[in-house]
Amino acid sequence: MRSLKKDDFKKLAKNQSDDESSRETGGDLDYIYKGIFDASFDEAAEKLNPGEISGKIKTRFGFHVIQLIEKKPPKMASFDEMKPGIQKHLFLEEAKKQVAIYIEKLKQTASIETFF
């Protein structure tokens, strides 16, 4: 696992990433918590030392390369610290449900032709 300057990794992520949101931030995911991503992602991050870059990591979303900048010791977060993330998660889950309901309504009223 090789090291790379943080700015160099940022440039690579901006130029090479297929993921729009992480491309915009130069691959910076901020601090991540174990269990948020696929287990293979967590396992790779756990093995890294600050400044190191992982090998290719395969998840259900595709392939990833990560650079660990800093590790923080685990701590119990307060509700106030977690509240914005919880709100965002709940909002996105509800939005997904509402979009699915809307699509089903459209399907019921739409005239759909299938061509083979």
Tab-separated table of C-alpha atoms in Angstrom:
chain	number	residue	atom	x	y	z
A	1	MET	CA	0.000	0.000	0.000
A	2	ARG	CA	1.649	3.131	-1.138
A	3	SER	CA	1.395	6.665	0.140
A	4	LEU	CA	0.404	9.684	-1.888
A	5	LYS	CA	0.066	13.319	-0.959
A	6	LYS	CA	-3.490	14.249	0.001
A	7	ASP	CA	-3.644	16.849	-2.810
A	8	ASP	CA	-2.477	14.291	-5.397
A	9	PHE	CA	-5.150	11.803	-4.325
A	10	LYS	CA	-7.719	14.604	-4.502
A	11	LYS	CA	-6.714	15.386	-8.109
A	12	LEU	CA	-6.872	11.708	-9.064
A	13	ALA	CA	-10.338	11.356	-7.532
A	14	LYS	CA	-11.603	14.466	-9.339
A	15	ASN	CA	-10.287	13.193	-12.672
A	16	GLN	CA	-10.938	9.452	-12.374
A	17	SER	CA	-13.958	8.857	-10.123
A	18	ASP	CA	-17.235	7.672	-11.651
A	19	ASP	CA	-19.116	8.702	-8.508
A	20	GLU	CA	-20.325	12.276	-8.959
A	21	SER	CA	-20.628	13.213	-5.291
A	22	SER	CA	-17.174	11.985	-4.289
A	23	ARG	CA	-15.667	13.352	-7.507
A	24	GLU	CA	-16.843	16.846	-6.568
A	25	THR	CA	-15.127	16.622	-3.173
A	26	GLY	CA	-11.945	15.092	-4.550
A	27	GLY	CA	-12.834	11.764	-2.972
A	28	ASP	CA	-13.176	13.256	0.515
A	29	LEU	CA	-15.850	11.284	2.378
A	30	ASP	CA	-15.177	13.168	5.622
A	31	TYR	CA	-15.141	10.858	8.639
A	32	ILE	CA	-16.912	7.588	8.023
A	33	TYR	CA	-18.328	5.193	10.559
A	34	LYS	CA	-17.914	1.449	10.503
A	35	GLY	CA	-21.013	-0.211	9.107
A	36	ILE	CA	-22.039	2.642	6.808
A	37	PHE	CA	-20.388	1.128	3.723
A	38	ASP	CA	-19.963	-2.462	2.554
A	39	ALA	CA	-17.978	-4.755	4.862
A	40	SER	CA	-15.160	-5.011	2.291
A	41	PHE	CA	-14.791	-1.209	2.394
A	42	ASP	CA	-14.672	-1.210	6.208
A	43	GLU	CA	-12.131	-4.049	6.267
A	44	ALA	CA	-9.819	-2.252	3.844
A	45	ALA	CA	-10.057	1.027	5.781
A	46	GLU	CA	-9.342	-0.777	9.057
A	47	LYS	CA	-6.035	-2.153	7.694
A	48	LEU	CA	-4.732	1.226	6.515
A	49	ASN	CA	-2.453	3.592	8.380
A	50	PRO	CA	-2.855	7.350	7.911
A	51	GLY	CA	-1.607	8.416	4.475
A	52	GLU	CA	-1.817	4.926	2.959
A	53	ILE	CA	-3.890	4.023	-0.074
A	54	SER	CA	-5.773	0.760	-0.391
A	55	GLY	CA	-5.650	-1.616	-3.270
A	56	LYS	CA	-8.730	-2.104	-5.415
A	57	ILE	CA	-11.827	-2.747	-3.258
A	58	LYS	CA	-14.861	-4.434	-4.793
A	59	THR	CA	-18.298	-3.641	-3.369
A	60	ARG	CA	-21.815	-4.044	-4.739
A	61	PHE	CA	-21.473	-0.495	-6.103
A	62	GLY	CA	-18.304	-1.161	-8.088
A	63	PHE	CA	-14.600	-0.745	-7.436
A	64	HIS	CA	-13.051	1.743	-5.027
A	65	VAL	CA	-9.658	2.980	-3.890
A	66	ILE	CA	-9.417	4.765	-0.568
A	67	GLN	CA	-6.798	6.842	1.180
A	68	LEU	CA	-6.941	7.014	4.946
A	69	ILE	CA	-6.147	10.498	6.217
A	70	GLU	CA	-6.797	10.107	9.935
A	71	LYS	CA	-8.296	7.633	12.390
A	72	LYS	CA	-10.287	8.788	15.371
A	73	PRO	CA	-10.773	6.541	18.369
A	74	PRO	CA	-14.340	5.245	18.573
A	75	LYS	CA	-16.691	7.130	20.862
A	76	MET	CA	-20.348	7.120	21.686
A	77	ALA	CA	-21.974	9.995	19.818
A	78	SER	CA	-24.657	12.070	21.452
A	79	PHE	CA	-28.100	12.382	19.926
A	80	ASP	CA	-27.397	16.022	19.030
A	81	GLU	CA	-24.286	14.957	17.089
A	82	MET	CA	-26.198	12.255	15.245
A	83	LYS	CA	-29.425	14.198	14.666
A	84	PRO	CA	-28.476	15.817	11.293
A	85	GLY	CA	-27.397	12.462	9.865
A	86	ILE	CA	-30.520	10.736	11.160
A	87	GLN	CA	-32.722	13.460	9.672
A	88	LYS	CA	-30.983	13.183	6.305
A	89	HIS	CA	-31.299	9.391	6.309
A	90	LEU	CA	-35.004	9.501	7.211
A	91	PHE	CA	-35.668	12.184	4.597
A	92	LEU	CA	-33.967	10.145	1.860
A	93	GLU	CA	-35.807	6.961	2.855
A	94	GLU	CA	-39.165	8.756	2.742
A	95	ALA	CA	-38.269	10.379	-0.586
A	96	LYS	CA	-37.508	6.923	-2.054
A	97	LYS	CA	-40.904	5.645	-0.871
A	98	GLN	CA	-42.742	8.644	-2.309
A	99	VAL	CA	-40.977	8.332	-5.671
A	100	ALA	CA	-41.892	4.628	-5.839
A	101	ILE	CA	-45.549	5.443	-5.070
A	102	TYR	CA	-45.553	8.193	-7.709
A	103	ILE	CA	-44.061	5.877	-10.337
A	104	GLU	CA	-46.690	3.213	-9.590
A	105	LYS	CA	-49.463	5.796	-10.011
A	106	LEU	CA	-47.963	6.887	-13.325
A	107	LYS	CA	-47.793	3.270	-14.512
A	108	GLN	CA	-51.467	2.751	-13.677
A	109	THR	CA	-52.611	5.755	-15.699
A	110	ALA	CA	-50.065	5.648	-18.512
A	111	SER	CA	-50.551	3.999	-21.853
A	112	ILE	CA	-47.465	1.826	-22.196
A	113	GLU	CA	-46.554	0.033	-25.410
A	114	THR	CA	-43.864	-2.620	-25.512
A	115	PHE	CA	-41.923	-3.207	-28.715
A	116	PHE	CA	-39.830	-6.313	-29.230
